[in-house]
GROMACS .gro file of C-alpha atoms in nm:
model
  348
    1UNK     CA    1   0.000   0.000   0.000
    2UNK     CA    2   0.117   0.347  -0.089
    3UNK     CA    3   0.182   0.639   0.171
    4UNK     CA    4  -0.106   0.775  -0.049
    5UNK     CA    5  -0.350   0.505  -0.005
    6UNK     CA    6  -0.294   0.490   0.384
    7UNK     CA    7  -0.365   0.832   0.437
    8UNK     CA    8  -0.684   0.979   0.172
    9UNK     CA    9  -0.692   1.336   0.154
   10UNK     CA   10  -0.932   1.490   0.379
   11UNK     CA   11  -1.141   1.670   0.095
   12UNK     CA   12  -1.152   1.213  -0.036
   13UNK     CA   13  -1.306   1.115   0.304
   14UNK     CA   14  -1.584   1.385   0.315
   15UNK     CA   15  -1.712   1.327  -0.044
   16UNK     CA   16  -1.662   0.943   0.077
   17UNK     CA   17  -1.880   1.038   0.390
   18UNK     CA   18  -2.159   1.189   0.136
   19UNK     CA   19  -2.153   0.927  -0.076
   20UNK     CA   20  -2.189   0.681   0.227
   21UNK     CA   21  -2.507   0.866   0.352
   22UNK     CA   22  -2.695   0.862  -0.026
   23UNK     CA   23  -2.616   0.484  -0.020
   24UNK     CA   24  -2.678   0.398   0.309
   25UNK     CA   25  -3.041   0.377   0.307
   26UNK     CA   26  -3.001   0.119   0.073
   27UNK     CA   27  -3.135   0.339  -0.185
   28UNK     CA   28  -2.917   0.328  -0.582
   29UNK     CA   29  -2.767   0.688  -0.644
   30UNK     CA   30  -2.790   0.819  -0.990
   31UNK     CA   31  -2.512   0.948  -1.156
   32UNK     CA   32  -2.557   1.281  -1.104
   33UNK     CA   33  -2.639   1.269  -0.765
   34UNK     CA   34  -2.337   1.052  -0.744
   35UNK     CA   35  -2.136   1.292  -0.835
   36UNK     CA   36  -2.224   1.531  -0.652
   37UNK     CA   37  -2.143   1.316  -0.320
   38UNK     CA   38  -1.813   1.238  -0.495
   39UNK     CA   39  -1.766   1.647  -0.561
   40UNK     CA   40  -1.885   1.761  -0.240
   41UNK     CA   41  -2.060   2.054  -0.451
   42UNK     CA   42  -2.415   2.111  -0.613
   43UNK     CA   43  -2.334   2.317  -0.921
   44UNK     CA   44  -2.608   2.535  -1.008
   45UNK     CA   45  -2.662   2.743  -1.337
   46UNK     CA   46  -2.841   3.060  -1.256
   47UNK     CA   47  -2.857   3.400  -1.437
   48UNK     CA   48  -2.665   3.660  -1.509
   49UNK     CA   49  -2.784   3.871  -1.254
   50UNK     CA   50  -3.188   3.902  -1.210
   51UNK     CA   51  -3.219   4.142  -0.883
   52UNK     CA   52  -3.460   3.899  -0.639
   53UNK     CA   53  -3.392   3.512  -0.818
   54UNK     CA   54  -3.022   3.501  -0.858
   55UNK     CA   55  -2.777   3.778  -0.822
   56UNK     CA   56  -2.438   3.831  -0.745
   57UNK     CA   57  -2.328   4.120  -0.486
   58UNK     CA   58  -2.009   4.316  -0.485
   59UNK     CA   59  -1.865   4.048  -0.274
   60UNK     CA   60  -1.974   3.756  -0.525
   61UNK     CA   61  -2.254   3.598  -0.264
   62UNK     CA   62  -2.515   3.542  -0.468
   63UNK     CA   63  -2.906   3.575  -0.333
   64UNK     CA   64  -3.247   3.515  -0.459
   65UNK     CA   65  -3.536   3.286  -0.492
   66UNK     CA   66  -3.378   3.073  -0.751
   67UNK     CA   67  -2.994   3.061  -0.534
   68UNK     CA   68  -3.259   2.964  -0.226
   69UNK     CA   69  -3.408   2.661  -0.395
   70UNK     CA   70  -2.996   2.538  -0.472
   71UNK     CA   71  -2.957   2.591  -0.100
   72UNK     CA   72  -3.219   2.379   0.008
   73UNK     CA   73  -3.115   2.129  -0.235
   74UNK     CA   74  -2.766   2.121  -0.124
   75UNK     CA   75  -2.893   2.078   0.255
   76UNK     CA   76  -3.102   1.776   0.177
   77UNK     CA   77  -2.833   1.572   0.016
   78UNK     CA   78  -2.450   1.712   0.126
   79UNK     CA   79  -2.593   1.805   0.477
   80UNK     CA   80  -2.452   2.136   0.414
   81UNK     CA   81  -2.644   2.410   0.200
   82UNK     CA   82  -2.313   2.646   0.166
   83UNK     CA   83  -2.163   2.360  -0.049
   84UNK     CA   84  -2.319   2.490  -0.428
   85UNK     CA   85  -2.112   2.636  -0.658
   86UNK     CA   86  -2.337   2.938  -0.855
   87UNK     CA   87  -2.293   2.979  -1.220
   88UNK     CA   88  -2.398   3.263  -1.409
   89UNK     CA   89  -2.521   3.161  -1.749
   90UNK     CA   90  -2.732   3.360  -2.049
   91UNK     CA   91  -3.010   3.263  -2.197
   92UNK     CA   92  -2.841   3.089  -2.467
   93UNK     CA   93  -2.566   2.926  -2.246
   94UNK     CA   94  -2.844   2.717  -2.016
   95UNK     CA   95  -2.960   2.450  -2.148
   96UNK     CA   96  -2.626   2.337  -2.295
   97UNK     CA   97  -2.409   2.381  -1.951
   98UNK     CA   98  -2.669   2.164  -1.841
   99UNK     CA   99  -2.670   1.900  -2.123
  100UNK     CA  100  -2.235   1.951  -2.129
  101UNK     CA  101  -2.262   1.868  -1.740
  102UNK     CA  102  -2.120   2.190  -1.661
  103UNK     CA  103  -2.409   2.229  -1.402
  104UNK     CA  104  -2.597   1.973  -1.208
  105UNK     CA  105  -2.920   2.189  -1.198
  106UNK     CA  106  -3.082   2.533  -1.377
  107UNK     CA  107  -3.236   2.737  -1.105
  108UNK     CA  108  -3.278   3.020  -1.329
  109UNK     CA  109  -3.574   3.167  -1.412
  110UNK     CA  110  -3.678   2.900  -1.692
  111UNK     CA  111  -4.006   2.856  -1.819
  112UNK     CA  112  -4.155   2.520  -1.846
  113UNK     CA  113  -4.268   2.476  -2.222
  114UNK     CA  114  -4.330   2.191  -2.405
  115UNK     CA  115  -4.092   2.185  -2.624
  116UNK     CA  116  -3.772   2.231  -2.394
  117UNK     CA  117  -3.951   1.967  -2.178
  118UNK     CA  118  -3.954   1.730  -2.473
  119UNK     CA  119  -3.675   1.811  -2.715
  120UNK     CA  120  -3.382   1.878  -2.484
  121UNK     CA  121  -3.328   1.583  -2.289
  122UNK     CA  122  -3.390   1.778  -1.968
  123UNK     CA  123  -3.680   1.723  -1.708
  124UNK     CA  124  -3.856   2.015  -1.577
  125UNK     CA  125  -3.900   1.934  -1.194
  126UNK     CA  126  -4.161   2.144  -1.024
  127UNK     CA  127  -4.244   2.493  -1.049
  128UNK     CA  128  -4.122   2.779  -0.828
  129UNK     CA  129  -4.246   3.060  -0.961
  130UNK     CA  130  -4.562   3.155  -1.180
  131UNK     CA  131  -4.518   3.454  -1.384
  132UNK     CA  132  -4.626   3.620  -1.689
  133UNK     CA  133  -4.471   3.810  -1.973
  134UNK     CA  134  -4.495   4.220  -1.972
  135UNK     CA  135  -4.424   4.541  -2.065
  136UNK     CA  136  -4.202   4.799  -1.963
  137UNK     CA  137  -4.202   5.164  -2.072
  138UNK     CA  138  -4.115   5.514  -1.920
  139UNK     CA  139  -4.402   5.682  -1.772
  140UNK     CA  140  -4.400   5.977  -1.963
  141UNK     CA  141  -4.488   5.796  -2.286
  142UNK     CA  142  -4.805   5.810  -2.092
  143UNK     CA  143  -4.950   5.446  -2.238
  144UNK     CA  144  -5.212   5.278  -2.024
  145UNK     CA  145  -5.221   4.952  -2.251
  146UNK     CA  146  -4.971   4.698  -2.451
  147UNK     CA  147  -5.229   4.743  -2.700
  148UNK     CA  148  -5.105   5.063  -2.767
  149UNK     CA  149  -4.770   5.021  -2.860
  150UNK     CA  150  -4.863   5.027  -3.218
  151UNK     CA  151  -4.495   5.029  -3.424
  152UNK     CA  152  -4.296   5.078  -3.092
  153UNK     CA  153  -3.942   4.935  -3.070
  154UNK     CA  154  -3.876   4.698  -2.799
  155UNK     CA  155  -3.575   4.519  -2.656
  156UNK     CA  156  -3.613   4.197  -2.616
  157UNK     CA  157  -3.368   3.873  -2.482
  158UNK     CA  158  -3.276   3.641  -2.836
  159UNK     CA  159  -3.350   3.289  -2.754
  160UNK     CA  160  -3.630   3.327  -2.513
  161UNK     CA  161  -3.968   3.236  -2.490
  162UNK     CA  162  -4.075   3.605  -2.469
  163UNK     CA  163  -3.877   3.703  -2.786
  164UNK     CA  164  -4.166   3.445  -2.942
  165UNK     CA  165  -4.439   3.558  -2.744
  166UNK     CA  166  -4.365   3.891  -2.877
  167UNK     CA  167  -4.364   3.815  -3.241
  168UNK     CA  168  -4.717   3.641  -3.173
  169UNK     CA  169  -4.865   3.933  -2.932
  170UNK     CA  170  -4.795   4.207  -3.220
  171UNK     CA  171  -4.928   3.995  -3.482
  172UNK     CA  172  -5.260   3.914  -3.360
  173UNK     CA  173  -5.288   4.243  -3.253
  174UNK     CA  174  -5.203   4.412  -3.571
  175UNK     CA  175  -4.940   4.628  -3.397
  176UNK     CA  176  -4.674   4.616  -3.587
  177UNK     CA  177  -4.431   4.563  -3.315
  178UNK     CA  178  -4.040   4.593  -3.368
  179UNK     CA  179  -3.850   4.380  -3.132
  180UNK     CA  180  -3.451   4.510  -3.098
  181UNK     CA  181  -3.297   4.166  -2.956
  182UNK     CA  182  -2.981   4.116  -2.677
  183UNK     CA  183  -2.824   3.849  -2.571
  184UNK     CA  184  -2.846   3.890  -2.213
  185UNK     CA  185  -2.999   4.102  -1.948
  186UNK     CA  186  -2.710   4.346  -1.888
  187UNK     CA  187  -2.694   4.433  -2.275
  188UNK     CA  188  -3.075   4.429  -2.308
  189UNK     CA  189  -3.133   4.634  -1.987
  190UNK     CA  190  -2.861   4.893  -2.137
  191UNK     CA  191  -3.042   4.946  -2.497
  192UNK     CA  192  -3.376   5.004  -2.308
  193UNK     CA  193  -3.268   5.273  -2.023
  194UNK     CA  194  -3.025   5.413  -2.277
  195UNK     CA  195  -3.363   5.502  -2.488
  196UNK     CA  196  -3.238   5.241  -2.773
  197UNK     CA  197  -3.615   5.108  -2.793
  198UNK     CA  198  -3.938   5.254  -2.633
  199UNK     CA  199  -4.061   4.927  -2.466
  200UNK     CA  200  -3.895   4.653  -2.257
  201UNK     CA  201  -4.100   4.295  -2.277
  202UNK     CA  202  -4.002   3.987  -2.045
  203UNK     CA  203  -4.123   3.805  -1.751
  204UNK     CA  204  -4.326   4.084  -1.527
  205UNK     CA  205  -4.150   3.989  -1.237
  206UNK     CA  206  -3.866   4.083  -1.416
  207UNK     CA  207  -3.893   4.369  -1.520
  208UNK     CA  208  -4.003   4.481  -1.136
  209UNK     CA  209  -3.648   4.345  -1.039
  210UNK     CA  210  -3.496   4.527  -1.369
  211UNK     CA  211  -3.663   4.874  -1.280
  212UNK     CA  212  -3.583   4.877  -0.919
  213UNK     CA  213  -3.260   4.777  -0.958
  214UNK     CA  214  -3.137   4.940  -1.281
  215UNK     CA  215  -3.355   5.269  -1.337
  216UNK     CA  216  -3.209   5.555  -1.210
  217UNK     CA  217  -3.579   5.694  -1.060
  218UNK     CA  218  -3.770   5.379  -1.058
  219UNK     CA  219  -4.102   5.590  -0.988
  220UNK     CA  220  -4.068   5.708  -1.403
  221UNK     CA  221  -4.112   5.376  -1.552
  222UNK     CA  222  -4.480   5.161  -1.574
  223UNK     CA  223  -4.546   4.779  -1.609
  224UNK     CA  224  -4.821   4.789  -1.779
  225UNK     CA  225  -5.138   4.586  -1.660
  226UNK     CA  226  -5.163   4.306  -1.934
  227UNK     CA  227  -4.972   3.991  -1.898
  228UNK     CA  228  -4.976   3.796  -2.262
  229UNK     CA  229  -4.852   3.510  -2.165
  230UNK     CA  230  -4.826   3.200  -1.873
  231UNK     CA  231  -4.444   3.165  -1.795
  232UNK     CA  232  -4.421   2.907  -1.502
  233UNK     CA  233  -4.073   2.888  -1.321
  234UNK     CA  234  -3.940   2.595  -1.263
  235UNK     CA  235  -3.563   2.472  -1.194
  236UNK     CA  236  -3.453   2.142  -1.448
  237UNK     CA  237  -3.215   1.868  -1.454
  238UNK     CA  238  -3.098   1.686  -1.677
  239UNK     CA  239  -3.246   1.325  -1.794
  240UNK     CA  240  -3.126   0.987  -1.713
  241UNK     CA  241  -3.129   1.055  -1.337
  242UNK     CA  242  -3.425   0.982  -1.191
  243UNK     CA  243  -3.300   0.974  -0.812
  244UNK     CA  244  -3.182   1.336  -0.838
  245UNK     CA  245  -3.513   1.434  -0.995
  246UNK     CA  246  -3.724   1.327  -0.758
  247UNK     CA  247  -3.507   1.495  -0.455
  248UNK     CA  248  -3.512   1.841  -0.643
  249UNK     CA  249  -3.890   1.757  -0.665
  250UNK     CA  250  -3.926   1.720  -0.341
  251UNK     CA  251  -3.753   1.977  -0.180
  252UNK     CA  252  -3.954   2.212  -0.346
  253UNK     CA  253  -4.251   2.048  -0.253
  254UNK     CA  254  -4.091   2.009   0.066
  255UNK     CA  255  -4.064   2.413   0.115
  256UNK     CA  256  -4.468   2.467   0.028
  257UNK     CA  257  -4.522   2.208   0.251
  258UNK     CA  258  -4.392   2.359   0.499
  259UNK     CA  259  -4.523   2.652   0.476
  260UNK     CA  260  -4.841   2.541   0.501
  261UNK     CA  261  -4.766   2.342   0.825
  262UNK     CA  262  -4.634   2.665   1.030
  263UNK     CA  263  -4.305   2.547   1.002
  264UNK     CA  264  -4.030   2.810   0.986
  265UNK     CA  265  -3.697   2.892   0.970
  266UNK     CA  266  -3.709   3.029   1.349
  267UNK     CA  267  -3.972   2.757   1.493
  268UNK     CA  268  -3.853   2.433   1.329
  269UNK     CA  269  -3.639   2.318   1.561
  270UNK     CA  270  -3.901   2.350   1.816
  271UNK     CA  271  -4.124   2.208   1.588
  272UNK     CA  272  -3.904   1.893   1.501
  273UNK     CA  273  -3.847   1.797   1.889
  274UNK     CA  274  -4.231   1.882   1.986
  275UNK     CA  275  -4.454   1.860   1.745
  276UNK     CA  276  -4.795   1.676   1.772
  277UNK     CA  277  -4.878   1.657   1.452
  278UNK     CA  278  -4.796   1.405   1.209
  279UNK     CA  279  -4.730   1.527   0.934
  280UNK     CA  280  -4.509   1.808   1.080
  281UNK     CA  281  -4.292   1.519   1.251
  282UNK     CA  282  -4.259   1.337   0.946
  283UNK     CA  283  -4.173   1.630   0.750
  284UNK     CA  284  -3.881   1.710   0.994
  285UNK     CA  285  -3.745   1.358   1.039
  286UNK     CA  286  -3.934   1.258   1.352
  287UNK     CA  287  -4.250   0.981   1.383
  288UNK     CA  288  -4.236   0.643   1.240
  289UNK     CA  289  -4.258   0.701   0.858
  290UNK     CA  290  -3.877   0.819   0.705
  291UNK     CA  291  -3.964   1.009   0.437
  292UNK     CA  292  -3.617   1.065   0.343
  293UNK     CA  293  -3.566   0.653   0.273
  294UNK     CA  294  -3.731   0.634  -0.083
  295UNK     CA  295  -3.542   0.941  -0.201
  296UNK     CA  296  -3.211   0.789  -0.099
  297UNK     CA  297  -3.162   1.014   0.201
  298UNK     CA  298  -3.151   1.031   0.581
  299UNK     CA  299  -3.468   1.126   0.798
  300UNK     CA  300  -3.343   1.500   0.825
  301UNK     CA  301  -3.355   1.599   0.467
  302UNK     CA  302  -3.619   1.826   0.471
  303UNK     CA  303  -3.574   1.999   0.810
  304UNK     CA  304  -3.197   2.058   0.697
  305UNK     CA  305  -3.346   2.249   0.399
  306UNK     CA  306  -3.591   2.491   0.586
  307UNK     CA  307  -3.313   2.545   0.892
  308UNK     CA  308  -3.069   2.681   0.583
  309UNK     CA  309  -3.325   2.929   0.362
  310UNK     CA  310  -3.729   2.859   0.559
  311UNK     CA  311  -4.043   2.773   0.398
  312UNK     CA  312  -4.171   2.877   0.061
  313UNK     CA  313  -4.352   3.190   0.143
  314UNK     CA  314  -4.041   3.309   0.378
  315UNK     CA  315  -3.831   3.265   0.056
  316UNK     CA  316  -4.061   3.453  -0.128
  317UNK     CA  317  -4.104   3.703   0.121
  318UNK     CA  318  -3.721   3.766   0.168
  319UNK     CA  319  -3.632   3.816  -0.220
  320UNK     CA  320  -3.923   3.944  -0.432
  321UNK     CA  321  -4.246   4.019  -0.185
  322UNK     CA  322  -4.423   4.345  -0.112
  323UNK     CA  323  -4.158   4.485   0.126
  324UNK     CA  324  -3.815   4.433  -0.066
  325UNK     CA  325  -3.739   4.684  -0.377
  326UNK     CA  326  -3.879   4.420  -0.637
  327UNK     CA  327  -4.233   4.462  -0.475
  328UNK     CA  328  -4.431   4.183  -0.600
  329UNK     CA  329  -4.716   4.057  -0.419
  330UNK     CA  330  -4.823   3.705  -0.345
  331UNK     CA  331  -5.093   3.656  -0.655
  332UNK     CA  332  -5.098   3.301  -0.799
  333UNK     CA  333  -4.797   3.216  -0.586
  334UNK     CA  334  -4.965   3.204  -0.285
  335UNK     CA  335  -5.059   2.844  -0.150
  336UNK     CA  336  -5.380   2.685  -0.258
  337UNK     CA  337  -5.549   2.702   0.043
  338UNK     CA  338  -5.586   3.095   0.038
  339UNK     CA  339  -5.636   3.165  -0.341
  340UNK     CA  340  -5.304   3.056  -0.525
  341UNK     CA  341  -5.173   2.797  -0.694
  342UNK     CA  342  -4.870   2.643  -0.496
  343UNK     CA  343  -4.968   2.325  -0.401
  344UNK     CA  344  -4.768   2.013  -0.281
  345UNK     CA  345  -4.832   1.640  -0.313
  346UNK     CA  346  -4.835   1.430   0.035
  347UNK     CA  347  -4.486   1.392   0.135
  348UNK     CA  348  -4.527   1.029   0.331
   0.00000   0.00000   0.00000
């Protein structure tokens, strides 16, 4: 035996330690999710910088809803939701770091359309964020309604699903529309605030994050009331691992869950040692039923996630709701059970 071989670097035993607790519970890892036991790191594509889902600060610690979700993730199967590795990708970069393998996961404001879901070997997991394509333009333009942009310029992302949205919107509307395409935020949010086009289209949410982060007096620019399209959010992996797919699954569902349990980011270890209902002590690791077992993981999956970034509407609250700069209220993400549409399936 080598000196080498008696003595495995310390970085060797941890990933060996990771690895030990996917397999442990007799449960086959995936390749993926094998190696990102061996790797010790989730590596998550996000975007190039979308003020409330995933941005970088001066420092390079990156926040959002979208770097939240990673977090969680990495809690549930490293144990530790520090250990992901963000990187910034445009819109036509994603889906082929993900098919290359350069990232495990896209948490970046994706929507889930048919055709990615079918065409580009990638499985859409569950969404995170429903949203809506709008419009942008500076208040003193003084237009109430898309429908009357008649022949207005607008910048517009290439190689999105609102650059095609567009093209349909004008045409059925007659409007003669005349999209000025980027090829990432930064460049796109430059032509518009540099008055290269009169009208800035993409997801509404956004937009809100664009404006309060990039206008120089937020106040003088309008998103204006129509939505023209359905653009549900929702981080993907690649296929051909099925264990990994169900565990990003179910974190997320794990986070709405939890939210509406009670359980948060300040009560649940209180919850976890005294809970009397069931479902909140199987959540967190505690009753008879493991939920973590048929995912491949230990008890404490889920209550590792909310202890690193809280429940669903805490998330929410922290990065995009009504009382940070982006502003957005609850709407259709706001659980089921009071009038949205975030809903998760039993977790037992």
């Amino acid at each position: 035996m080598t000196r080498k071989g008696r003595h495995a670097p310390l970085h060797t035993a941890l990933a060996a330690c990771a690895l030990g607790m996917l397999v442990s519970t007799g449960a086959r890892a995936g390749k993926d999710l094998d190696a990102i036991a061996k790797r010790g790191e989730l590596v998550c594509g996000v975007s190039t910088g979308v003020a409330g889902f995933s941005a970088a600060d001066s420092q390079g610690r990156w926040s959002g809803l979208d770097v939240d979700i990673c977090r969680a993730i990495a809690a549930a199967i490293l144990k530790d939701g520090g250990k992901v590795r963000f990187v910034p990708l445009t819109s036509q970069q994603r889906f082929t770091a993900l098919q290359s393998g350069e990232v495990d996961i896209l948490s970046r404001n994706t929507t889930w359309t048919s055709t990615r879901d079918a065409s580009l070997g990638l499985n859409f997991t569950a969404i995170v964020f429903y949203d809506g394509q709008g419009f942008l333009v500076p208040k003193r333009l003084n237009v109430q309604s898309a429908k009357a942009l008649k022949g207005a310029t607008v910048c517009v992302q290439s190689g999105t699903t609102t650059e095609r949205n567009l093209s349909d919107f004008s045409r059925a509307n007659n409007l003669n529309l005349k999209p000025v395409v980027f090829a990432d935020f930064a460049a796109t949010n430059a032509a518009y605030f540099g008055s290269r086009c009169q009208v800035y289209t993409t997801d509404a949410s956004a937009l809100a994050s664009i404006r309060s982060k990039e206008a120089a007096k937020p106040d003088d620019h309008v998103i204006l009331p129509e939505l023209i399209s359905k653009e549900p959010m929702s981080p993907a992996v690649r296929r051909g691992d099925d264990e990994f797919f169900a565990i990003v699954k179910w974190v997320v569902f794990a986070l709405i869950e939890a939210e509406e349990l009670g359980i948060t980011q300040d009560n649940v270890d209180v919850q976890k040692k005294v809970a009397a209902n069931p479902a909140v002590a199987r959540l967190l690791g505690g009753g008879t039923e493991d939920s973590g077992k048929a995912l491949g993981l230990d008890r404490e999956w889920a209550y590792r996630g909310l202890r690193t970034v809280g429940n669903y509407g805490e998330i929410y609250e922290r990065n995009v709701g009504p009382k940070t700069p982006i502003g957005l209220p609850r709407g259709l993400n706001e659980l089921w059970s009071k009038g949205g549409l975030l809903y998760a399936p039993p977790i037992r």
